[in-house]
Coordinates of C-alpha atoms in Angstrom, one line a residue:
M10 CA -11.7 -35.2 2.7
P11 CA -15.4 -34.4 3.6
V12 CA -16.1 -30.8 4.3
L13 CA -15.2 -30.0 7.9
H14 CA -17.7 -28.8 10.4
S15 CA -16.8 -25.3 11.7
E16 CA -17.1 -24.2 15.3
F17 CA -16.8 -20.4 14.5
S18 CA -20.0 -18.7 15.8
P19 CA -19.6 -15.0 16.7
P20 CA -22.1 -13.1 18.8
F21 CA -25.2 -12.0 17.0
R22 CA -24.2 -8.4 16.5
Y23 CA -21.1 -9.6 14.5
R24 CA -22.9 -11.9 12.2
N25 CA -22.9 -9.4 9.4
A26 CA -20.6 -10.1 6.5
H27 CA -19.6 -6.4 5.9
I28 CA -19.0 -5.7 9.6
Q29 CA -16.7 -8.7 9.6
S30 CA -14.9 -7.7 6.4
V31 CA -14.5 -4.0 7.2
F32 CA -14.2 -3.6 11.0
P33 CA -11.0 -5.5 11.5
S34 CA -9.3 -3.7 8.7
L35 CA -10.2 -0.3 10.0
F36 CA -10.3 -0.6 13.8
R37 CA -8.3 -3.7 14.9
K38 CA -5.1 -2.8 16.9
I39 CA -2.1 -4.9 16.8
S40 CA 0.9 -4.2 18.8
K41 CA 3.9 -3.5 16.7
V42 CA 5.6 -6.7 15.1
H43 CA 9.3 -6.4 15.0
Y44 CA 10.2 -7.0 11.4
I45 CA 13.7 -7.6 9.9
R46 CA 13.6 -7.0 6.1
Q47 CA 15.4 -9.1 3.6
R48 CA 15.6 -8.5 -0.1
V49 CA 15.4 -11.4 -2.5
N50 CA 16.4 -11.2 -6.2
T51 CA 14.0 -12.9 -8.6
S52 CA 14.9 -15.1 -11.5
D53 CA 14.1 -12.2 -14.0
N54 CA 16.2 -9.7 -12.3
D55 CA 13.7 -7.9 -10.2
F56 CA 13.3 -8.0 -6.4
L57 CA 11.1 -9.0 -3.6
D58 CA 11.1 -7.8 0.1
L59 CA 10.5 -10.2 2.9
D60 CA 9.7 -9.1 6.4
W61 CA 10.8 -11.6 9.2
S62 CA 9.3 -12.0 12.5
Y63 CA 11.1 -14.4 14.8
A64 CA 9.7 -16.4 17.7
H65 CA 13.0 -16.5 19.4
T66 CA 13.0 -20.2 20.1
E67 CA 15.9 -22.5 19.7
G68 CA 16.1 -26.1 18.5
V69 CA 16.8 -28.1 15.4
D70 CA 13.2 -28.5 14.6
A71 CA 12.5 -24.8 13.8
S72 CA 9.4 -24.1 11.7
L73 CA 8.4 -21.2 9.6
A74 CA 5.1 -19.7 8.2
V75 CA 5.3 -17.9 4.9
L76 CA 2.5 -15.3 4.9
C77 CA 1.1 -14.1 1.6
H78 CA -1.2 -11.0 1.6
G79 CA -4.2 -10.0 -0.5
L80 CA -4.9 -7.6 -3.3
E81 CA -2.9 -4.4 -2.7
G82 CA -1.8 -5.5 0.7
C83 CA 1.5 -5.8 2.3
S84 CA 3.3 -7.0 5.4
E85 CA 1.8 -4.2 7.5
R86 CA -1.8 -5.1 7.0
V87 CA -3.5 -5.9 10.3
Y88 CA -4.3 -9.5 9.2
M89 CA -0.7 -10.2 8.3
L90 CA 0.5 -8.8 11.7
G91 CA -2.1 -10.8 13.6
M92 CA -1.2 -14.0 11.9
A93 CA 2.5 -13.4 12.4
Q94 CA 2.1 -12.8 16.1
T95 CA 0.0 -15.9 16.5
F96 CA 2.6 -18.0 14.9
N97 CA 5.3 -16.4 17.0
R98 CA 3.3 -17.1 20.2
S99 CA 3.3 -20.7 19.1
G100 CA 7.0 -20.8 18.8
I101 CA 7.0 -20.5 15.0
D102 CA 9.0 -18.0 13.0
A103 CA 7.0 -16.0 10.3
V104 CA 8.1 -14.3 7.1
S105 CA 5.6 -11.8 5.4
Y106 CA 6.2 -11.9 1.7
N107 CA 5.5 -8.5 0.0
F108 CA 4.5 -9.0 -3.5
R109 CA 6.2 -7.0 -6.4
G110 CA 5.7 -3.3 -5.7
C111 CA 4.0 -3.8 -2.3
S112 CA 6.9 -3.2 0.1
G113 CA 6.8 0.6 -0.2
E114 CA 9.3 0.6 -3.1
P115 CA 8.3 0.2 -6.7
N116 CA 9.6 -2.9 -8.4
L117 CA 11.8 -2.6 -11.4
H118 CA 10.0 -4.2 -14.2
K119 CA 6.7 -3.0 -15.8
K120 CA 4.7 -6.0 -14.7
F121 CA 3.8 -6.4 -11.1
Y122 CA 2.1 -9.2 -9.1
T123 CA -1.0 -11.3 -10.0
A124 CA -3.1 -13.9 -8.3
G125 CA -1.1 -16.5 -10.3
S126 CA 2.5 -15.4 -9.7
T127 CA 3.8 -18.7 -8.4
D128 CA 7.2 -18.0 -10.1
D129 CA 7.8 -15.3 -7.6
L130 CA 6.6 -17.5 -4.8
H131 CA 9.0 -20.1 -5.9
D132 CA 11.9 -17.7 -5.9
V133 CA 11.0 -16.8 -2.3
L134 CA 10.8 -20.4 -1.1
T135 CA 14.0 -21.3 -3.0
S136 CA 15.8 -18.6 -1.1
I137 CA 14.4 -19.8 2.2
I138 CA 15.0 -23.5 1.7
T139 CA 18.5 -22.9 0.5
Q140 CA 19.3 -21.4 3.9
G141 CA 18.5 -24.7 5.5
Q142 CA 17.2 -23.3 8.7
Y143 CA 13.7 -24.9 8.9
S144 CA 12.6 -28.5 9.1
A145 CA 8.9 -27.4 8.4
I146 CA 7.6 -24.6 6.3
Y147 CA 4.0 -23.7 6.1
L148 CA 2.3 -21.6 3.4
V149 CA -0.4 -19.2 4.5
G150 CA -2.4 -16.9 2.2
F151 CA -5.1 -14.4 2.5
S152 CA -7.6 -13.6 -0.4
L153 CA -5.5 -13.2 -3.6
G154 CA -2.6 -14.7 -1.7
A155 CA -4.8 -17.6 -0.6
N156 CA -5.3 -18.4 -4.3
L157 CA -1.5 -17.9 -4.9
V158 CA -0.5 -20.6 -2.2
L159 CA -3.2 -23.1 -3.3
K160 CA -2.1 -22.8 -7.0
Y161 CA 1.5 -23.2 -6.1
A162 CA 0.8 -26.4 -4.0
G163 CA -1.4 -27.7 -6.8
E164 CA 1.1 -27.0 -9.5
K165 CA 3.9 -28.7 -7.7
G166 CA 1.7 -31.7 -6.6
R167 CA 3.8 -34.6 -5.4
N168 CA 7.0 -32.8 -6.5
I169 CA 6.6 -30.1 -3.8
H170 CA 9.7 -29.7 -1.7
P171 CA 9.6 -32.0 1.3
D172 CA 10.2 -29.2 3.7
I173 CA 6.9 -27.7 2.8
K174 CA 4.5 -29.5 5.1
G175 CA 1.1 -27.7 4.8
V176 CA -1.0 -24.9 3.4
A177 CA -3.7 -22.7 4.8
A178 CA -5.9 -20.4 2.7
I179 CA -8.1 -17.9 4.2
S180 CA -11.0 -16.3 2.2
A181 CA -9.7 -17.9 -1.1
P182 CA -11.1 -16.8 -4.5
C183 CA -10.5 -20.2 -5.9
D184 CA -12.2 -19.2 -9.1
L185 CA -11.2 -15.7 -10.0
R186 CA -13.9 -15.1 -12.5
S187 CA -16.5 -16.0 -9.9
S188 CA -15.0 -13.6 -7.4
A189 CA -14.8 -10.8 -10.0
I190 CA -18.5 -11.2 -10.7
E191 CA -19.3 -10.9 -7.0
L192 CA -17.1 -7.7 -6.7
G193 CA -19.0 -6.3 -9.7
K194 CA -22.2 -6.2 -7.8
V195 CA -23.7 -3.0 -6.6
T196 CA -23.4 -4.0 -2.9
N197 CA -19.7 -4.5 -3.3
R198 CA -18.9 -1.3 -5.1
P199 CA -17.0 0.2 -2.0
Y200 CA -14.5 -2.7 -2.1
T201 CA -14.0 -2.5 -5.8
K202 CA -13.7 1.3 -5.7
R203 CA -10.9 1.0 -3.1
F204 CA -9.0 -1.6 -4.9
L205 CA -9.2 0.3 -8.2
K206 CA -7.9 3.5 -6.5
L207 CA -4.9 1.7 -5.1
L208 CA -4.1 -0.1 -8.3
S209 CA -4.5 3.0 -10.4
E210 CA -2.2 4.8 -8.2
K211 CA 0.4 2.1 -8.7
I212 CA 0.1 2.3 -12.5
R213 CA 0.4 6.1 -12.4
E214 CA 3.6 5.8 -10.5
K215 CA 4.9 3.1 -13.0
S216 CA 4.1 5.4 -16.0
T217 CA 6.8 7.8 -14.8
R218 CA 9.3 5.2 -15.7
Y219 CA 7.4 3.4 -18.6
P220 CA 5.7 6.2 -20.6
D221 CA 3.7 3.8 -22.8
L222 CA 1.5 3.1 -19.7
R223 CA 0.2 6.8 -19.9
S224 CA -2.0 5.7 -22.9
I225 CA -4.2 3.7 -20.4
N226 CA -7.3 5.7 -19.6
L227 CA -7.4 4.9 -15.9
N228 CA -10.2 7.2 -15.2
S229 CA -12.5 5.1 -17.5
I230 CA -11.9 1.9 -15.4
R231 CA -14.9 1.2 -13.1
T232 CA -14.6 -2.5 -12.7
L233 CA -11.8 -5.1 -11.9
K234 CA -12.6 -6.8 -15.2
K235 CA -11.7 -3.6 -17.3
F236 CA -8.6 -3.2 -15.1
D237 CA -7.5 -6.7 -15.8
D238 CA -8.4 -6.4 -19.5
L239 CA -6.4 -3.1 -19.9
V240 CA -3.5 -3.6 -17.3
T241 CA -3.1 -7.0 -15.7
A242 CA -3.5 -9.2 -18.7
P243 CA -1.3 -7.4 -21.1
L244 CA 1.5 -6.7 -18.4
S245 CA 1.6 -10.3 -17.4
G246 CA 1.3 -12.3 -20.6
Y247 CA -2.4 -13.1 -20.7
E248 CA -4.8 -12.4 -23.6
N249 CA -7.5 -10.7 -21.5
A250 CA -9.2 -10.8 -18.1
E251 CA -11.0 -14.0 -19.0
D252 CA -7.7 -15.7 -19.8
Y253 CA -6.1 -14.4 -16.7
W254 CA -8.9 -15.5 -14.5
Y255 CA -9.0 -19.0 -15.9
R256 CA -5.2 -19.6 -16.0
A257 CA -4.5 -18.0 -12.6
S258 CA -7.3 -19.7 -10.6
C259 CA -6.2 -22.4 -8.2
I260 CA -9.4 -24.4 -8.8
R261 CA -7.9 -25.9 -11.9
V262 CA -5.0 -27.6 -10.0
L263 CA -6.5 -28.2 -6.4
Q264 CA -7.0 -31.9 -7.2
E265 CA -3.2 -32.3 -7.6
T266 CA -2.5 -31.0 -4.0
A267 CA -0.3 -33.6 -2.2
I268 CA 0.1 -32.0 1.3
P269 CA -2.4 -31.1 4.1
T270 CA -4.2 -28.0 3.0
L271 CA -7.0 -26.1 4.8
I272 CA -9.3 -23.7 3.0
L273 CA -11.3 -21.3 5.2
N274 CA -14.1 -19.6 3.2
A275 CA -16.9 -18.0 5.2
A276 CA -20.3 -18.8 3.6
D277 CA -21.3 -15.1 3.8
D278 CA -18.1 -13.8 2.2
P279 CA -19.1 -10.9 0.0
M280 CA -16.3 -11.3 -2.4
L281 CA -16.7 -15.1 -3.2
G282 CA -19.0 -16.5 -5.7
P283 CA -20.4 -20.1 -5.6
E284 CA -17.5 -21.5 -7.7
C285 CA -15.0 -20.3 -4.9
Y286 CA -16.2 -23.1 -2.6
P287 CA -14.4 -26.3 -3.9
Y288 CA -16.6 -28.9 -2.3
K289 CA -16.0 -31.4 -5.1
E290 CA -12.2 -31.1 -4.8
A291 CA -12.2 -31.4 -1.0
Q292 CA -14.4 -34.5 -1.3
Q293 CA -12.1 -36.1 -3.9
N294 CA -8.7 -35.3 -2.4
D295 CA -7.7 -36.6 1.1
N296 CA -5.3 -33.7 1.3
V297 CA -7.8 -30.8 0.8
F298 CA -9.8 -29.8 3.8
L299 CA -12.5 -27.2 3.2
E300 CA -14.1 -25.5 6.2
V301 CA -17.0 -23.1 5.6
P302 CA -18.2 -21.2 8.7
K303 CA -21.6 -19.7 8.3
W304 CA -20.2 -16.3 9.3
G305 CA -16.9 -14.5 9.0
G306 CA -17.1 -12.2 6.0
H307 CA -13.9 -11.7 4.0
V308 CA -10.7 -12.1 6.2
G309 CA -12.8 -11.4 9.2
F310 CA -13.6 -14.2 11.7
M311 CA -13.8 -11.9 14.6
Y312 CA -15.5 -12.9 17.8
K313 CA -15.3 -9.4 19.2
P314 CA -13.1 -6.4 18.4
G315 CA -10.8 -6.5 21.3
D316 CA -9.6 -10.0 21.0
T317 CA -5.9 -10.5 20.9
E318 CA -6.2 -13.4 18.4
Y319 CA -8.9 -13.9 15.9
W320 CA -10.5 -17.3 15.3
H321 CA -8.9 -17.9 11.8
E322 CA -5.5 -17.3 13.3
R323 CA -5.8 -19.9 16.0
R324 CA -7.5 -22.3 13.7
T325 CA -4.7 -22.0 11.0
V326 CA -1.9 -22.7 13.5
E327 CA -3.9 -25.6 15.0
F328 CA -4.4 -27.2 11.6
L329 CA -0.8 -26.8 10.4
V330 CA 0.9 -28.0 13.6
N331 CA -1.4 -30.9 14.3
T332 CA -2.3 -32.4 10.8

């Protein structure tokens, strides 16, 4: 499909990429979402924790949104809570999928999640579909989770389960190498530093159960590339960071997407490089809709701080329900 025109236009004082990216994370207030936790066993004998938020509507045509967080996120991140609430207000149940090691309890295996862990997402969806409660399931991802849901839909292509009706990806690093280059720039050092702090803490915890991890000099890691070279790639079966970025990037399989898919990537997103905007794929695939607002930052899209719902939340529900 042609690239969609975007109507998102925040007030002038909020047309700053870093304000959009940072302010909601630090200051947005969301009333408590009532979660019910479910544990799902993976095909390799690990576990994943799902947090369910119900709309409390009845009927045979119940719908569900499966929400996937970003790098070092979890179901309690404000963007996950906000999206869950927006779906619930629309009469749609939501389930927030915590990646391996992100639910507050360390996972069992040495490896943790990656941007390409579609095997874990498949285990989650299989568990949900087997229950037979929903006639429509939507996949929604943020940042790393956005790449994940896009990669899953592309890999499955026309073989995707018929209950899965649509995908929405917000601030998607469609080309992981391109995103890593952006995050390596001086202006983005605060983001990189925060990610590396959280990731290093996770590896230090794992090293108490897997002593060989103590050989990794975490203090020497200053870039995501080095972390992916020394940690992500060897733990997840990749040769190095470059191999991981290439094989895990959704851009390689977007053209195979066979269900309605919305990609919301702000033009001023500080974490996305030029290759993260799949204009060609959107123009060549009638199922892929690319919307590039001029402003919005990374998982921002804030009109004003006190809004109950943010623009991308309403836009996501509108697209999935009406397309």
